[in-house]
Coordinates of C-alpha atoms in Angstrom, one line a residue:
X19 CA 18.4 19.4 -10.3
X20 CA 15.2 20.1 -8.4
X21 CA 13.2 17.0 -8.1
X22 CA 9.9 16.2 -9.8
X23 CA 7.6 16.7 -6.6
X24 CA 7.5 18.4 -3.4
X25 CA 6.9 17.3 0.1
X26 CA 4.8 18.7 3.1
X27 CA 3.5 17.4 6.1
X28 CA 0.2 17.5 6.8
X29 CA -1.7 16.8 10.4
X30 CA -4.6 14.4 9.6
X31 CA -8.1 15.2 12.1
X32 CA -8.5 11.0 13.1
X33 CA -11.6 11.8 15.4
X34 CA -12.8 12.5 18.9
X35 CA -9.9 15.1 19.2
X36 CA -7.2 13.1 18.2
X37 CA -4.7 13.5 14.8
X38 CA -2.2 11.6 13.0
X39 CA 1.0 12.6 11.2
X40 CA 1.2 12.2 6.8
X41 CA 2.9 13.5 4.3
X42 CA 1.8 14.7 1.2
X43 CA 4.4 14.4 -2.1
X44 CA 2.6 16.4 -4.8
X45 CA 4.5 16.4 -8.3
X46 CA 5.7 19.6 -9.7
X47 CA 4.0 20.7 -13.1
X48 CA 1.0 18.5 -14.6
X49 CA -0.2 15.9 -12.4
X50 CA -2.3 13.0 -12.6
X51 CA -5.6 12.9 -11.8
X52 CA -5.5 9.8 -10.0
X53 CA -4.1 10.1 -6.4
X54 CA -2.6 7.7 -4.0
X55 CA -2.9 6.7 -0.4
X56 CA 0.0 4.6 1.1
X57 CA -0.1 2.7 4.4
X58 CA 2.5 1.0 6.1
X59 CA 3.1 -2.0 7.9
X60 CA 2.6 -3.2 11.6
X61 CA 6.4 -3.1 12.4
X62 CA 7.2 0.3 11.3
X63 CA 5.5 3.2 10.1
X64 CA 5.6 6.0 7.3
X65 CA 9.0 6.5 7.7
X66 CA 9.9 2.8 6.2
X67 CA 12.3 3.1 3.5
X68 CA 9.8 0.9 0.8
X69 CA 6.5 3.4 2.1
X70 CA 8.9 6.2 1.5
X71 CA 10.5 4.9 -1.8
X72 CA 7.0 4.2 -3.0
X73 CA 5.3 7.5 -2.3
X74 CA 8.0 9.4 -3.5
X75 CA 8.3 7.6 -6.7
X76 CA 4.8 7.4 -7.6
X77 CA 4.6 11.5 -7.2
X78 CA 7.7 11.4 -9.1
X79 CA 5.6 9.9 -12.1
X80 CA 3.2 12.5 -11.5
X81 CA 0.5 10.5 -9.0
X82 CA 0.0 12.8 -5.6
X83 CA 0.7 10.9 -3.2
X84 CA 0.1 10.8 0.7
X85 CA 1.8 8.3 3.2
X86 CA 0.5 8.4 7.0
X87 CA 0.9 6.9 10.2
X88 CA -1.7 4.6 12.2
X89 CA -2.5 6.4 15.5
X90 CA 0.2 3.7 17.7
X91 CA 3.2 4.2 15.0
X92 CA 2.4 8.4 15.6
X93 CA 2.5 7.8 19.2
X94 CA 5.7 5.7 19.1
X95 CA 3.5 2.8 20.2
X96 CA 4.6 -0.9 19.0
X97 CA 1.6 -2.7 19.0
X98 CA -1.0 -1.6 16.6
X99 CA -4.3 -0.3 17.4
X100 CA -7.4 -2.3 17.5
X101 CA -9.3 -3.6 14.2
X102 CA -11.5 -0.6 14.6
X103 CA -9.0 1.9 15.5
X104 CA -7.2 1.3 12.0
X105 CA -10.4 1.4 10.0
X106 CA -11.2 4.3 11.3
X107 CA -8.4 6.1 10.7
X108 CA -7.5 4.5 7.5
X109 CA -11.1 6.1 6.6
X110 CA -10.0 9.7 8.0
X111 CA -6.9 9.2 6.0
X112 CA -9.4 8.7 2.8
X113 CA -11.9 11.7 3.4
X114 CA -8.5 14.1 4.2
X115 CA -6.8 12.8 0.8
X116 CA -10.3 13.7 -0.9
X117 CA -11.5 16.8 0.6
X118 CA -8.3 18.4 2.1
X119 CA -5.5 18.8 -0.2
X120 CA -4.7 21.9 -2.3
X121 CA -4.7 19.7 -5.7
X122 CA -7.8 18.1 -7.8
X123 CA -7.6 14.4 -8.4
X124 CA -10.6 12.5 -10.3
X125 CA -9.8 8.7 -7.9
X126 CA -7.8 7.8 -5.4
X127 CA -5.8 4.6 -5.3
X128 CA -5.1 2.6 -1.8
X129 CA -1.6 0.7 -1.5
X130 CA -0.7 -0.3 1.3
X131 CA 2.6 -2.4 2.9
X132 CA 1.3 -6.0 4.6
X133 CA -1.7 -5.2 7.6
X134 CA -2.3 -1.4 6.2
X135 CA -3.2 -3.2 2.5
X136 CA -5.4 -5.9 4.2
X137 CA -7.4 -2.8 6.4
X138 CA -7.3 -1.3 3.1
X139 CA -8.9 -4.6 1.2
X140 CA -11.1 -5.5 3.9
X141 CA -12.7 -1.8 3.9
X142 CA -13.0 -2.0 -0.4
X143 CA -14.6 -5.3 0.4
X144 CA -17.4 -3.9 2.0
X145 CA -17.0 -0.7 -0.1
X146 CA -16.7 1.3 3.5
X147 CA -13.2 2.7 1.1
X148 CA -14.7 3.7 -2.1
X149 CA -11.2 3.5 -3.9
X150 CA -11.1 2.8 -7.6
X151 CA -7.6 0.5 -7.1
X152 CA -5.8 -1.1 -4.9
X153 CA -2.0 -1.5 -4.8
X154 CA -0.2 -4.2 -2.3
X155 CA 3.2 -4.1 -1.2
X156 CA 3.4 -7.9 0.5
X157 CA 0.1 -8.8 1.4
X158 CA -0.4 -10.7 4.3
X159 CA -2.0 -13.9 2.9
X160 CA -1.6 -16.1 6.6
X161 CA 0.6 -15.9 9.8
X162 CA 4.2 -16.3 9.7
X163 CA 4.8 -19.8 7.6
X164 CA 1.7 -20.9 8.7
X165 CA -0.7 -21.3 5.5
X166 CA -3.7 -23.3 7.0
X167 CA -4.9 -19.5 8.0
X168 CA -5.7 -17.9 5.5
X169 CA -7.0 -13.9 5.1
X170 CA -8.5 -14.5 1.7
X171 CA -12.2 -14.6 1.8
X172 CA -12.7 -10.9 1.6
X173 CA -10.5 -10.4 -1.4
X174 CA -13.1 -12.5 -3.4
X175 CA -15.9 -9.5 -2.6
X176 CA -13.9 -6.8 -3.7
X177 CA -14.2 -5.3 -7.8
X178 CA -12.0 -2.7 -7.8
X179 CA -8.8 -3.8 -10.1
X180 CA -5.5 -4.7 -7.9
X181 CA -1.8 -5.4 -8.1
X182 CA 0.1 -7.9 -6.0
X183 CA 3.5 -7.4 -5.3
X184 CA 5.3 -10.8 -3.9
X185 CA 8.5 -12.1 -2.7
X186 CA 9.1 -15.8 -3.6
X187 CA 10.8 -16.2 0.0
X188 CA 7.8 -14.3 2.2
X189 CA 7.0 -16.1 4.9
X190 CA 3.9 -14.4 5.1
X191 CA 2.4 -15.5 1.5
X192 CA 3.2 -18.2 0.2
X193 CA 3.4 -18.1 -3.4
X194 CA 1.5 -21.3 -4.5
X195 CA -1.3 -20.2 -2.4
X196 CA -1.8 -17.2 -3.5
X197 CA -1.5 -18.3 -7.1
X198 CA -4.6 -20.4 -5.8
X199 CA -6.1 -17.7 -4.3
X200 CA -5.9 -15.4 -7.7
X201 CA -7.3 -18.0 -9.4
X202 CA -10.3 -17.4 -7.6
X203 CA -10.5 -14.0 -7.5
X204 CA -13.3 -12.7 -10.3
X205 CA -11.9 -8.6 -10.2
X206 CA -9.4 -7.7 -12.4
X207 CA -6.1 -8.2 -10.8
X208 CA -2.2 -8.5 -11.5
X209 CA 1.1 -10.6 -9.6
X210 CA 4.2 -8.9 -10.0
X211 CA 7.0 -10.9 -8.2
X212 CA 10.4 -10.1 -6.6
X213 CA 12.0 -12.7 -7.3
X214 CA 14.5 -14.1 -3.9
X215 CA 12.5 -11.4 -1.9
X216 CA 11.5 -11.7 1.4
X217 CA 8.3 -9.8 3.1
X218 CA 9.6 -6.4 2.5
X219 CA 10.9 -7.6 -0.3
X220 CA 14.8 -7.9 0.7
X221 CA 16.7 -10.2 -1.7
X222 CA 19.8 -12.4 -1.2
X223 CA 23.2 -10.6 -1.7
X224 CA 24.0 -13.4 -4.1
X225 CA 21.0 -12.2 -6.6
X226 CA 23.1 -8.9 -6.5
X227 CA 20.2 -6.4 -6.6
X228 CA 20.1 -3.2 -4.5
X229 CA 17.3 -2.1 -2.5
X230 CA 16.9 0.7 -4.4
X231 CA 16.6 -1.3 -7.7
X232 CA 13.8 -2.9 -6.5
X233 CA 12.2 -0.2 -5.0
X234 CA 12.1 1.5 -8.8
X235 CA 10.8 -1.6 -10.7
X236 CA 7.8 -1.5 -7.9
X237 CA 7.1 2.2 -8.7
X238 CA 7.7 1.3 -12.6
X239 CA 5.6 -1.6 -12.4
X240 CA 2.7 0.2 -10.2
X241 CA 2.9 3.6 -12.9
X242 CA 2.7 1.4 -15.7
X243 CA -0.1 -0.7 -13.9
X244 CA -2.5 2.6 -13.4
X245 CA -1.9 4.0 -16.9
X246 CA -3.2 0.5 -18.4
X247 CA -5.7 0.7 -16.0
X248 CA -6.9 4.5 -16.1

């Protein structure tokens, strides 16, 4: 059976000569006209099995979707790029998305895995990533088990609608803060969580529940999500 979307890879123009890798998953047949950007983490890159899951599944429910690289992860690079560097290409990644792929889309979503949602939230923020949702796939609330540092006062500037994923084990959110922090948020927004998982949302053998099963109550949940919401 052929699948319900395509893939090609597409070179994305970053600026001052350089370029980064994507790929673009466009669903065959009627589409909808809300597309999606999809960013990955700082440990890994578009490759990742959840950025890949995602983008795949979303174009499977008929939202195009494109999933890039940051300029280190396309160089085979560990440490990401400066604050700057990511912004900037997170933005190049937006104007391609709008301008440069052979399908119409009305709005484009950002979703993004841990630092590429934050870059993505701290651009809506400032509305410098004019993006009419936003779509997090473990969002970095603080450093590694360490919650008096938060990353939360920009969230309460953004008014775009968006939809936390969580694991009840990350390290990297802890779940009672950011119940506190949702409570301050004023923009429409929604927790969805995974319930043993860990940052990139890896469960507990004992909770029986495959990665791929939690992969496709993400993309369910985040379809579902944008149809309310569109």
């Amino acid at each position: 059976m052929d699948k319900a979307y395509s893939e090609t890879s597409v070179t994305i123009p970053v600026g001052d000569g350089r370029t980064t890798s994507g790929v673009f998953a466009k669903p065959r047949g009627t589409h909808k006209k809300m597309g999606i950007i999809v960013a990955h983490g700082a440990g890994n890159d578009m490759r990742a099995p959840l950025i890949e899951a995602f983008s795949r599944g979303m174009a499977g429910a008929g939202y195009p979707s494109m999933r890039f690289n940051f300029l280190y992860a396309d160089q085979g690079r560990k440490s990401p790029d400066s604050q700057g560097v990511l912004v900037k290409t997170w933005a190049a990644v937006y104007e391609f998305a709008r301008s440069g792929l052979d399908i119409a889309v009305d709005s484009l979503v950002a979703a993004g895995k841990s630092m590429g949602g934050r870059i993505a939230s701290q651009m809506a923020a400032d509305a410098s990533l004019p993006v009419q949702r936003l779509i997090f796939l473990g969002y970095p609330l603080h450093p590694a088990n360490n919650v008096e540092s938060l990353r939360d006062e920009h969230l309460y500037k953004i008014k775009v609608p968006m939809l936390f994923f969580a694991g009840t084990r990350d390290p990297l959110c802890s779940m009672p803060m950011l119940l506190g922090v949702l409570e301050r948020i004023k923009a429409p927004h929604t927790l969805h969580t995974i319930e043993g998982g860990d940052h990139s949302f890896h469960v507990p053998k004992s909770l029986r529940k495959t990665e791929e099963e939690i992969y496709s109550e993400i993309v369910g949940e985040s379809a579902s999500w944008l149809s309310s919401k569109a």
